[in-house]
Coordinates of C-alpha atoms and ligand atoms in Angstrom, one line a residue:
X201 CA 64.4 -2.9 -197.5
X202 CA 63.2 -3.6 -193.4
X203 CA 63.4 -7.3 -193.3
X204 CA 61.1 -8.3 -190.3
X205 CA 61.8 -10.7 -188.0
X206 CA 59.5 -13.8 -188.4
X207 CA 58.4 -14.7 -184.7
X208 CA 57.7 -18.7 -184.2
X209 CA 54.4 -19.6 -182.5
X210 CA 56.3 -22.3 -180.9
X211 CA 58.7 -20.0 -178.9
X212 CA 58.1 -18.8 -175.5
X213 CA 57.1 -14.9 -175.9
X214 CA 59.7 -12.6 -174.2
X215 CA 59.2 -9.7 -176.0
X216 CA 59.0 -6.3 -173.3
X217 CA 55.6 -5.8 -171.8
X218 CA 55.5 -2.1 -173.3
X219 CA 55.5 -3.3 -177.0
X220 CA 52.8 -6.0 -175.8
X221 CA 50.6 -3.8 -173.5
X222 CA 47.4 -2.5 -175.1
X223 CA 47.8 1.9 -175.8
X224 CA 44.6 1.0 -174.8
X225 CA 45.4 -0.1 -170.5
X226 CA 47.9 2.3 -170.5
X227 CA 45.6 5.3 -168.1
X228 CA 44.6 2.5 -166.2
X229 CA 47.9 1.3 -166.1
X230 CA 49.0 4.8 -164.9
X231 CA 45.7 5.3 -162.0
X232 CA 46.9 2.2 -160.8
X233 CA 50.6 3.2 -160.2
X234 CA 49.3 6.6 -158.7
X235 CA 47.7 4.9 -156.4
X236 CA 50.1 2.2 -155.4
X237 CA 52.8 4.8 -154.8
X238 CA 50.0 6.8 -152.2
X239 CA 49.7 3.5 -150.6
X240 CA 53.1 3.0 -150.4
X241 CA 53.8 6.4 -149.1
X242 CA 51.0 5.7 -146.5
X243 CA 51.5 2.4 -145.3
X244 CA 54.8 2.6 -144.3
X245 CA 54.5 -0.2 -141.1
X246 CA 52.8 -3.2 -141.1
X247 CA 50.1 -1.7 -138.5
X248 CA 49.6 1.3 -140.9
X249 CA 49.1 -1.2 -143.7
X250 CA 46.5 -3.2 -141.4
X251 CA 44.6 -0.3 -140.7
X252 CA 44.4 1.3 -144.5
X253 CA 43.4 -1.6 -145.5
X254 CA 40.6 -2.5 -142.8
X255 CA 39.7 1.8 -143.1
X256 CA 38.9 0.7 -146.8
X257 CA 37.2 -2.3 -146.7
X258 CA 34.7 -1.0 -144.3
X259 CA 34.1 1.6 -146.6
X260 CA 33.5 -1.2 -149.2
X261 CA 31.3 -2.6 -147.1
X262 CA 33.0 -5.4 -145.0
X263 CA 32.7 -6.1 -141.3
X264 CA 34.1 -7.4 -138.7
X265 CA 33.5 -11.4 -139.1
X266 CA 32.2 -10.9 -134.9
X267 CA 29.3 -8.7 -135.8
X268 CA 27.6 -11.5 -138.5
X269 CA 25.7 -14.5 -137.3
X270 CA 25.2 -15.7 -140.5
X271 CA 27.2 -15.7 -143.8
X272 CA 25.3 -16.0 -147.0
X273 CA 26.9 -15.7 -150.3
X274 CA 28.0 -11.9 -151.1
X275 CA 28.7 -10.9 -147.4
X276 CA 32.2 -9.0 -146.9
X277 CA 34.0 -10.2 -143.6
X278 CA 37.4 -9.7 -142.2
X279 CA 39.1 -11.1 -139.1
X280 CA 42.1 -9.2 -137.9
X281 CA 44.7 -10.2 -135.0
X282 CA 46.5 -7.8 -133.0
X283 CA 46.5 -5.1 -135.8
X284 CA 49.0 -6.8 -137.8
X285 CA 47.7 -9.5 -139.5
X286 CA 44.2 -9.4 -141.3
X287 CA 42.1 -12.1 -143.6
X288 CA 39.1 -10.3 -146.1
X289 CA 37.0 -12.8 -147.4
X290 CA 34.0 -12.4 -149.9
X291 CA 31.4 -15.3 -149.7
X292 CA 30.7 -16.4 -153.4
X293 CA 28.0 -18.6 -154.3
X294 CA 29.4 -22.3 -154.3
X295 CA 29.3 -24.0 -151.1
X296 CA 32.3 -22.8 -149.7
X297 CA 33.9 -26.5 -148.9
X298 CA 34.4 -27.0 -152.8
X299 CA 37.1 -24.3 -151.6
X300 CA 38.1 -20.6 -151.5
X301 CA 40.7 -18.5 -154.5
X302 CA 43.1 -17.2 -152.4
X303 CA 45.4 -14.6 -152.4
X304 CA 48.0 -13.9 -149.6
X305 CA 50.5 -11.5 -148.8
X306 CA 52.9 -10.0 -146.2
X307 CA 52.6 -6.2 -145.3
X308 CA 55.9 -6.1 -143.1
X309 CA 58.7 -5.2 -144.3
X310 CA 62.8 -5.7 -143.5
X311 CA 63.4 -2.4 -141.4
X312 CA 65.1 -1.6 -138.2
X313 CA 63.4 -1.8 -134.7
X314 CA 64.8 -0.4 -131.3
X315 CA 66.1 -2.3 -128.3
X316 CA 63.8 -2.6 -125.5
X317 CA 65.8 0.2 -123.7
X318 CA 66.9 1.9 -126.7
X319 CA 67.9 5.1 -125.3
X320 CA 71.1 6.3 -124.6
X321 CA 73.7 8.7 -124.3
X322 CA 77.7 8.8 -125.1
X323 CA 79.6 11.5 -125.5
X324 CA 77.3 14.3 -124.8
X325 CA 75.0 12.8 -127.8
X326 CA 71.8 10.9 -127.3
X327 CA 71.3 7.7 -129.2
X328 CA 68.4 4.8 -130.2
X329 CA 69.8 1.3 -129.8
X330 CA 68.5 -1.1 -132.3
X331 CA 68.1 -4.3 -133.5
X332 CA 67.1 -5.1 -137.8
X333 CA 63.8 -6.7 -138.3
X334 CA 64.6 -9.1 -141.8
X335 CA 67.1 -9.5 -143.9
X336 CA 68.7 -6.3 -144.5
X337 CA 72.3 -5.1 -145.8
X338 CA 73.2 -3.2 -143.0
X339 CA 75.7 -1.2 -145.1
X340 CA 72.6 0.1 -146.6
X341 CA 71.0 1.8 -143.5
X342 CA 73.8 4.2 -142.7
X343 CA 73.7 8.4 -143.7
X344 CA 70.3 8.3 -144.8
X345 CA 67.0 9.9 -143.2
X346 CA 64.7 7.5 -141.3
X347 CA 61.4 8.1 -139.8
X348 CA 60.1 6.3 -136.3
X349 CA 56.7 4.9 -136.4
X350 CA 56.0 3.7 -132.6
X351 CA 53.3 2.0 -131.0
X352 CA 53.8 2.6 -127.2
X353 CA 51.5 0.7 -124.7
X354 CA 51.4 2.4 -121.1
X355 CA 50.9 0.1 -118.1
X356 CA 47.7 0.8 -117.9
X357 CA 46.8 -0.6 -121.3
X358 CA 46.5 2.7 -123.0
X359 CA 48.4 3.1 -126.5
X360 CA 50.1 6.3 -127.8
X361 CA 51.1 5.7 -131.6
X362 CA 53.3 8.2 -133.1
X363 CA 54.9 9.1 -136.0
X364 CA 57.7 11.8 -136.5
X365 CA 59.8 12.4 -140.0
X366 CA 57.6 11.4 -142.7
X367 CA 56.6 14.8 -143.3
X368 CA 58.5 17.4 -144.3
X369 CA 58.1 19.8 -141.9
X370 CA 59.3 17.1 -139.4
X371 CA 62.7 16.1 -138.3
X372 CA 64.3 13.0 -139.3
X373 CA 67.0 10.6 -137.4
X374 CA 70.6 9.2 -139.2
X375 CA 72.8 6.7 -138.5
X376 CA 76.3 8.4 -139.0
X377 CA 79.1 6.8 -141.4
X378 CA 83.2 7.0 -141.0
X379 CA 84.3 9.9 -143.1
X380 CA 86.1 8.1 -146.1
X381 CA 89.7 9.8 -144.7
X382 CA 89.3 7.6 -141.4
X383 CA 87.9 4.8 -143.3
X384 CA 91.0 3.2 -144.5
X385 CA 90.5 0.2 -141.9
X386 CA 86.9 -0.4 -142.7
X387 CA 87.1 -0.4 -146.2
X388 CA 89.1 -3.4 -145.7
X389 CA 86.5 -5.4 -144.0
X390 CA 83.8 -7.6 -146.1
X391 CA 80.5 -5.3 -146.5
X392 CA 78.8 -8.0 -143.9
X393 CA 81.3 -6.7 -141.5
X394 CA 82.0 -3.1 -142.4
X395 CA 78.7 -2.1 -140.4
X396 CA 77.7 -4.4 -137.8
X397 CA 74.1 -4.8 -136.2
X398 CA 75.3 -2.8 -133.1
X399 CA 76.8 -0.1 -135.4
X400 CA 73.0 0.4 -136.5
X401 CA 72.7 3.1 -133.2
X402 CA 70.6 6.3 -134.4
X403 CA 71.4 10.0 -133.3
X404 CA 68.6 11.6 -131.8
X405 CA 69.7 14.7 -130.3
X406 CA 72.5 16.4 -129.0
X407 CA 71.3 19.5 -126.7
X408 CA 71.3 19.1 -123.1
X409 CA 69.5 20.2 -120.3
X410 CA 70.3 23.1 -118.0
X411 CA 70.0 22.5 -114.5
X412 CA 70.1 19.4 -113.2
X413 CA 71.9 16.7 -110.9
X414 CA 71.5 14.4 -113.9
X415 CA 74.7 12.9 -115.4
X416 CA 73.2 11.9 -118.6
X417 CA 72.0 15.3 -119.7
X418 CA 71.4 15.1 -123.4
X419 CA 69.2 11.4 -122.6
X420 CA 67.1 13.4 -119.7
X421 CA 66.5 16.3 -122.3
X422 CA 65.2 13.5 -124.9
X423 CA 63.2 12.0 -122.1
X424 CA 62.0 15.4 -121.5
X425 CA 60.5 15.7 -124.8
X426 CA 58.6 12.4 -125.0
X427 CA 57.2 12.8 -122.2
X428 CA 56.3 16.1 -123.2
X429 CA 54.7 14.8 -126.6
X430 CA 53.8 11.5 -125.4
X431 CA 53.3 11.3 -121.7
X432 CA 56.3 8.5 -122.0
X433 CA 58.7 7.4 -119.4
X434 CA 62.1 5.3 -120.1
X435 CA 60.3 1.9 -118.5
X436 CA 57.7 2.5 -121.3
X437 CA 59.9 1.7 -124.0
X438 CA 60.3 -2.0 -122.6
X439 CA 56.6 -2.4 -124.2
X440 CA 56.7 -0.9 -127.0
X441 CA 56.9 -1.7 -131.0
X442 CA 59.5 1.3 -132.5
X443 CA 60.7 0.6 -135.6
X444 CA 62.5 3.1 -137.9
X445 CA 61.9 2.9 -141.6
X446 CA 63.3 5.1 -144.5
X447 CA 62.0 8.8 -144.2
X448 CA 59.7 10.4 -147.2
X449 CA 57.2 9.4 -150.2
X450 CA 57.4 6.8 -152.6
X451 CA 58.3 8.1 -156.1
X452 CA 57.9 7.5 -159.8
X453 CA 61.5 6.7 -161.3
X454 CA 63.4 7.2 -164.9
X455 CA 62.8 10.1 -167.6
X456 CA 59.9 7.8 -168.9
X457 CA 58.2 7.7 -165.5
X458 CA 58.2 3.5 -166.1
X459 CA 59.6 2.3 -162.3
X460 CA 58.7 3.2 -159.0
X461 CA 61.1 4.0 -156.1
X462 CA 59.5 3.3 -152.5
X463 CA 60.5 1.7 -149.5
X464 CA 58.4 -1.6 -148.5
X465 CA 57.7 -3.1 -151.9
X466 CA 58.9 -6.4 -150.6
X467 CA 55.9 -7.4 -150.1
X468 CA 53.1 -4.5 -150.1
X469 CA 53.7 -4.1 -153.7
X470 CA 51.8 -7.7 -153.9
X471 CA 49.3 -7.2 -150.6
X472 CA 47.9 -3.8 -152.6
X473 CA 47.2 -5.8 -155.2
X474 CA 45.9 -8.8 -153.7
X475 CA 43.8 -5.9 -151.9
X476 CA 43.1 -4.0 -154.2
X477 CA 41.8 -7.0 -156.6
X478 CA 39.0 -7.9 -153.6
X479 CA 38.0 -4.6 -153.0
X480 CA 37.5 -4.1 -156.8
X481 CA 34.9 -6.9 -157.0
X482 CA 31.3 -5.6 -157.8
X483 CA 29.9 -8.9 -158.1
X484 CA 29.0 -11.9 -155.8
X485 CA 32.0 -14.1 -157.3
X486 CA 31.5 -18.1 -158.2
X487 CA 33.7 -18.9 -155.3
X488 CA 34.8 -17.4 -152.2
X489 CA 37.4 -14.8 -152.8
X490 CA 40.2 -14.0 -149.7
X491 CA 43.0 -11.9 -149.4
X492 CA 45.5 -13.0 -146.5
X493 CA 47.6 -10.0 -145.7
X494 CA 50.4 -11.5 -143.0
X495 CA 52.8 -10.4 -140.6
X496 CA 56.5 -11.8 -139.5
X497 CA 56.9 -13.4 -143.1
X498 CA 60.5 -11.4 -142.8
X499 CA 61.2 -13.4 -139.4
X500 CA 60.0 -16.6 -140.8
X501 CA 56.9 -16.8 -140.0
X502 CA 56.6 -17.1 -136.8
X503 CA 54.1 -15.5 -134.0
X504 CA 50.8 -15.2 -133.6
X505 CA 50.4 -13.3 -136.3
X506 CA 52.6 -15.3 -139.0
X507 CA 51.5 -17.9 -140.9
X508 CA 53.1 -20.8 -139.3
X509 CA 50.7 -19.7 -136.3
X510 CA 46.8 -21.1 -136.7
X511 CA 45.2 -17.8 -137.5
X512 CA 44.5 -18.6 -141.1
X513 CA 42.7 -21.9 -140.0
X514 CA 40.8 -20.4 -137.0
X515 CA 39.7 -17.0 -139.4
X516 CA 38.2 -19.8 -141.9
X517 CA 36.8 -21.6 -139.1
X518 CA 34.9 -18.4 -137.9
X519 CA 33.9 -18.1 -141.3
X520 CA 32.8 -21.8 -141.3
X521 CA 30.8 -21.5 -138.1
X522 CA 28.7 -18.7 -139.4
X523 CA 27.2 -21.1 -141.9
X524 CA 26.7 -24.2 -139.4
X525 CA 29.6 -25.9 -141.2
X526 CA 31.5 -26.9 -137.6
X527 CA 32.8 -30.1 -138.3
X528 CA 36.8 -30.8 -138.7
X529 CA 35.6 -32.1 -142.5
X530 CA 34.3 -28.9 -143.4
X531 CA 37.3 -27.1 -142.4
X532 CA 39.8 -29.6 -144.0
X533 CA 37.8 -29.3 -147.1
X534 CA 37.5 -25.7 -147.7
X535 CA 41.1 -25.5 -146.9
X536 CA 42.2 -28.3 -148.9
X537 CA 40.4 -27.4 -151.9
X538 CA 41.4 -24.1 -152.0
X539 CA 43.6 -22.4 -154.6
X540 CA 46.5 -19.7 -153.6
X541 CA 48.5 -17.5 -155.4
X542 CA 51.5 -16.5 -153.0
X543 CA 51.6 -13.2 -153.6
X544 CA 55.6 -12.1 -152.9
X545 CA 57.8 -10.5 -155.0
X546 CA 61.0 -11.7 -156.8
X547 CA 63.9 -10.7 -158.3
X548 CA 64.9 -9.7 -161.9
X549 CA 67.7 -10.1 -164.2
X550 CA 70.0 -7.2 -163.2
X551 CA 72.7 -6.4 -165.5
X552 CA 75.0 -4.7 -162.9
X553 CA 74.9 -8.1 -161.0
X554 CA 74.8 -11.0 -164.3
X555 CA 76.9 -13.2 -162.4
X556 CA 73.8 -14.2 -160.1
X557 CA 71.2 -14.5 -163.0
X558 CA 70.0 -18.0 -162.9
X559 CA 70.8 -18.4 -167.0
X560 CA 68.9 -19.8 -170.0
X561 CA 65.9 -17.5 -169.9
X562 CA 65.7 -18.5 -166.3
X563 CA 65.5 -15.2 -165.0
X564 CA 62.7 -12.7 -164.6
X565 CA 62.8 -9.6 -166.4
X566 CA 61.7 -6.6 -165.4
X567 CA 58.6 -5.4 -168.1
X568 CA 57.8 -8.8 -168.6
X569 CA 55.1 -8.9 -166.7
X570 CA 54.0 -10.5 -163.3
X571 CA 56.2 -13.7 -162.5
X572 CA 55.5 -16.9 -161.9
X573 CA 57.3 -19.6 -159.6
X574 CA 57.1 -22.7 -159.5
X575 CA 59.2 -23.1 -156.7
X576 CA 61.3 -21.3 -154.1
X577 CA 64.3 -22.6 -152.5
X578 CA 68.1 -22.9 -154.0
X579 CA 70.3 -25.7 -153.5
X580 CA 68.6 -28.8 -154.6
X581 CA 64.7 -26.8 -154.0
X582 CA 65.9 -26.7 -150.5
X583 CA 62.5 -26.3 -148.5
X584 CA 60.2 -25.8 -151.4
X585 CA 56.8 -26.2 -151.8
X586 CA 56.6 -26.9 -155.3
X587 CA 53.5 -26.4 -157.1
X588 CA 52.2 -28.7 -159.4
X589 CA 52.2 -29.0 -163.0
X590 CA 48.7 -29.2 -163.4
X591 CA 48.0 -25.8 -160.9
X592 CA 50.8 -23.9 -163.4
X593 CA 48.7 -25.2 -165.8
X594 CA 45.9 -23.5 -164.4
X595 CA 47.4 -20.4 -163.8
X596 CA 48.9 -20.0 -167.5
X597 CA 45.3 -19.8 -168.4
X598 CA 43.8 -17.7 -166.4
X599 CA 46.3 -15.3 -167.1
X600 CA 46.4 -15.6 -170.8
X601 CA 43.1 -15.5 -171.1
X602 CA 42.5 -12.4 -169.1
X603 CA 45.5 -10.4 -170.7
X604 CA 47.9 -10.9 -167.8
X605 CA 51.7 -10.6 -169.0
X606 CA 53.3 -13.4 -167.1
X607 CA 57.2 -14.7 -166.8
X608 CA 58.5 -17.6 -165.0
X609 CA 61.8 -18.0 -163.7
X610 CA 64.2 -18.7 -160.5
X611 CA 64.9 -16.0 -157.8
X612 CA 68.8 -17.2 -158.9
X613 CA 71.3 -19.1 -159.5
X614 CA 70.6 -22.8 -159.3
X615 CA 73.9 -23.2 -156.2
X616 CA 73.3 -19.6 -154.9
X617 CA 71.2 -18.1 -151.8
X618 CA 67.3 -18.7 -152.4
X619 CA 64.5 -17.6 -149.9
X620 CA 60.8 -18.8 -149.0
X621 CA 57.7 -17.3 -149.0
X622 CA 54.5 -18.1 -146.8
X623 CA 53.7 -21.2 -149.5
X624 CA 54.7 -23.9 -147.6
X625 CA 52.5 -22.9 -145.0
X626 CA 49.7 -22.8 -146.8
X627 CA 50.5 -25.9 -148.5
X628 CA 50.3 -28.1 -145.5
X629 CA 46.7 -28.2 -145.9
X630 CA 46.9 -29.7 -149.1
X631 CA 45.6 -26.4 -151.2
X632 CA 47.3 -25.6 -154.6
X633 CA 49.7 -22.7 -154.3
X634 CA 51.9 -20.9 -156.6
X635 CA 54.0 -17.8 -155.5
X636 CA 53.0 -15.0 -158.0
X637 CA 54.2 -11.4 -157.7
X638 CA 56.4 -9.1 -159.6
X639 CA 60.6 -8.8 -159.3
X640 CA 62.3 -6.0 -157.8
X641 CA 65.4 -4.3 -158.0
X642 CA 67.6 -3.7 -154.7
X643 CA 65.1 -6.3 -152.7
X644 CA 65.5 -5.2 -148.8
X645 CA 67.3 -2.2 -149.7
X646 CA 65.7 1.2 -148.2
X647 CA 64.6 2.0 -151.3
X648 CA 63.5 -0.9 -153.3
X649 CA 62.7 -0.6 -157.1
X650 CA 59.7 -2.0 -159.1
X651 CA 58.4 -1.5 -162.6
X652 CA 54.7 0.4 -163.2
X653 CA 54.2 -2.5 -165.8
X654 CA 55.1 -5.5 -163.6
X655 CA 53.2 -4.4 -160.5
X656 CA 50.0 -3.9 -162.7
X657 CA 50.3 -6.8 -164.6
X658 CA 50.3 -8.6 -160.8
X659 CA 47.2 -6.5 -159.8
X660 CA 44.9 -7.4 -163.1
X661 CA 46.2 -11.4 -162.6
X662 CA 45.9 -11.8 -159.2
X663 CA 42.1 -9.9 -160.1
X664 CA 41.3 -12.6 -162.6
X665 CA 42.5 -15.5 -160.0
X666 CA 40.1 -14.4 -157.5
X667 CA 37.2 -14.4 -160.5
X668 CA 38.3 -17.9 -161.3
X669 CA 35.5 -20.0 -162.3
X670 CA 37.7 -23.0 -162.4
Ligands
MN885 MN1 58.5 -11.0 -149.5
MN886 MN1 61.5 -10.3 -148.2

């Protein structure tokens, strides 16, 4: 006879999301992956992610915040800075100083962006010089096809944005690898060392041309065709954003379809979500509703279009303006009263690697659902923002009440590495915040892996926190 395993009501419930998830969800479950993985094959710089999302909110009926006099509850706003960084906000119906539900995250992504005078030649070959944007594993980057996404400003102030190898009838660019036989001395280095940053030089070409003075005849060739394509000299380079991601379309991963491979997931598997969650809402919500998506959160931060700059404060202050609410109160109110879900992702238990696993059910599972962390920071909460009980509370219910599979746990062992998110920047103005988003495998990698449970499970919580009626 089947004896079946008695479950106690007093245990935390870690059973896998699949056996929990309603038969029911599961279509909406799949629309929503289909559509995350278009995103993520779309959106594949932080610009291209800025201007997706501002293309669809327009269509959903928001504005630019400089085109309102007024705000009056159910007006759609956004404020953008320098096409990188963007706030959405929906006015809801309480006075906005009892505070906003928040949800922010960062659309750029670790990835590697050219030298100011990244081109040159050596040995008859023509070459991008780089430097890495974030924390990557350089090892990673080598022998695999990479697009270039650029953003060239001319002296004159005009732009030229380009794209060349995300689609297939384009050509790609490599970093080359030693040949395992001429390895030998390599393969003794640590991995940190084995491929330096200034190893990290792509091949772009390798035909000369014909008649000329020039020395360099591969590079003049190459500068031949840019200027061709893009009406681009050498100096235009030194004002320029280049950066060269992984090459190619997100995909659907494992015989049972249940993960998704994609470049970028760190973090715009959380910023579609937080997105997608305000674009979803039909209804002029109890309190105001924004979505932060941010810039530079891979860098720390920094900028004017990270979150340690003022943008966030000056967007609410627009916001505040519009509805005669100019005093310093006002502001320090609706900020401080605010609630924000940190939407970044984590990582998960990952049995080829148990030695990092922070132990003791301590570390988040992939298909258990969206995660919840109470704090960043390794080594003694090293820099943490630590949210408080009574906002975990908070969050537990919203999310159990709504059907939201949710975990907790630590990004790792207690003495190892540990990272931060844009929470403690938010926190400075005395809001509750709480990083929420789902774990990945291979975090920074080129191709970074999710679950289709995990990353919906994030998209209908961070839906319900932005409903919150508190
Ligand atoms: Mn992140
Ligand atoms: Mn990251």
């Amino acid at each position: 006879m089947e004896k079946k395993e008695i479950k106690s009501e007093l245990l935390l419930n870690t059973e896998n999301g699949w056996n929990r998830i309603d038969d029911k969800e599961l279509p909406s479950l799949e629309a929503y992956a289909k559509e995350y993985i278009s995103f993520l094959s779309k959106a594949k710089t932080e610009r291209l992610a800025h201007d997706f999302a501002v293309e669809k909110a327009k269509e959903k009926g928001y504005v630019s915040v400089s085109e309102k006099e007024k705000l009056q509850p159910g007006d759609k706003v956004y404020i953008s800075h320098s096409g990188r960084t963007v706030f959405f906000i929906l006015i809801g119906k309480k006075d906005i100083t009892e505070g906003m539900n928040l949800l922010g995250g960062h659309i750029d992504c670790p990835r590697i962006d050219l030298k100011p005078n990244p081109l040159y030649e050596d040995s008859e070959l023509a070459f991008f010089d780089t430097h890495y944007y974030g924390g990557i594993r350089k090892y990673q980057w080598v022998a695999l096809p990479l697009a270039v996404h650029g953003h060239v400003v001319k002296q004159d102030g005009s732009v030229v944005n380009f794209s060349v190898g995300e689609n297939e009838d384009e050509p790609v660019f490599s970093i080359t690898d030693l040949l395992p036989h001429l390895a030998q001395k390599q393969a003794e280095k640590t991995i940190a060392e084995a491929v330096t940053g200034e190893n990290l030089n792509l091949l772009i070409g390798t035909v000369p041309v014909k008649s000329t003075e020039a020395k360099l005849k591969v590079k003049e060739k190459i500068l031949q065709i840019l200027n061709e394509k893009y009406g681009m000299k050498e100096e235009d380079f030194n004002s320029a954003d280049i950066q060269m991601v992984p090459a190619g379309k997100a995909r659907e991963m494992g015989f049972d379809r249940s993960m998704i491979l994609g470049y970028g997931q760190d973090d715009r598997i959380c910023s579609f979500a937080a997105f997608k969650a305000l674009m979803d809402m039909n209804e002029i919500p109890e309190y105001t509703a924004g979505v932060l998506l941010c810039d530079k959160e891979e860098v720390g931060s920094y900028g004017a279009t990270g979150m340690q700059s003022f943008f966030f404060e000056n967007a609410v202050a627009e916001v505040l303006h519009r509805m005669e609410k100019t005093s310093l109160v006002d502001l320090n109110r609706t900020l401080s009263k605010s609630k924000m879900l940190s939407a970044d992702v984590n990582s998960l238990h990952d049995p080829n690697f148990p030695e990092v696993s922070s132990p003791n059910n301590n570390m988040p599972q992939m298909n258990r659902g969206t995660i919840i962390q109470k704090y960043t920071g390794a080594r003694g909460k090293s820099g943490a923002s630590e949210a408080s009980p009574e906002f975990v509370a908070e969050v537990r219910k919203i999310f159990n009440t709504n059907g939201v599979l949710w975990q907790t746990g630590e990004l790792g062992k207690v003495d190892l590495g540990g990272s931060g998110t844009i929470a403690y920047y938010m926190a400075r103005y005395g809001m509750d915040v709480i990083d929420c988003g789902p774990g990945l495998f291979s975090m920074h990698a080129p191709f970074e892996v999710s679950s289709k449970l995990d990353a919906y499970m994030t998209w209908k919580g961070f839906k319900a926190f932005l409903n919150y009626k508190r």
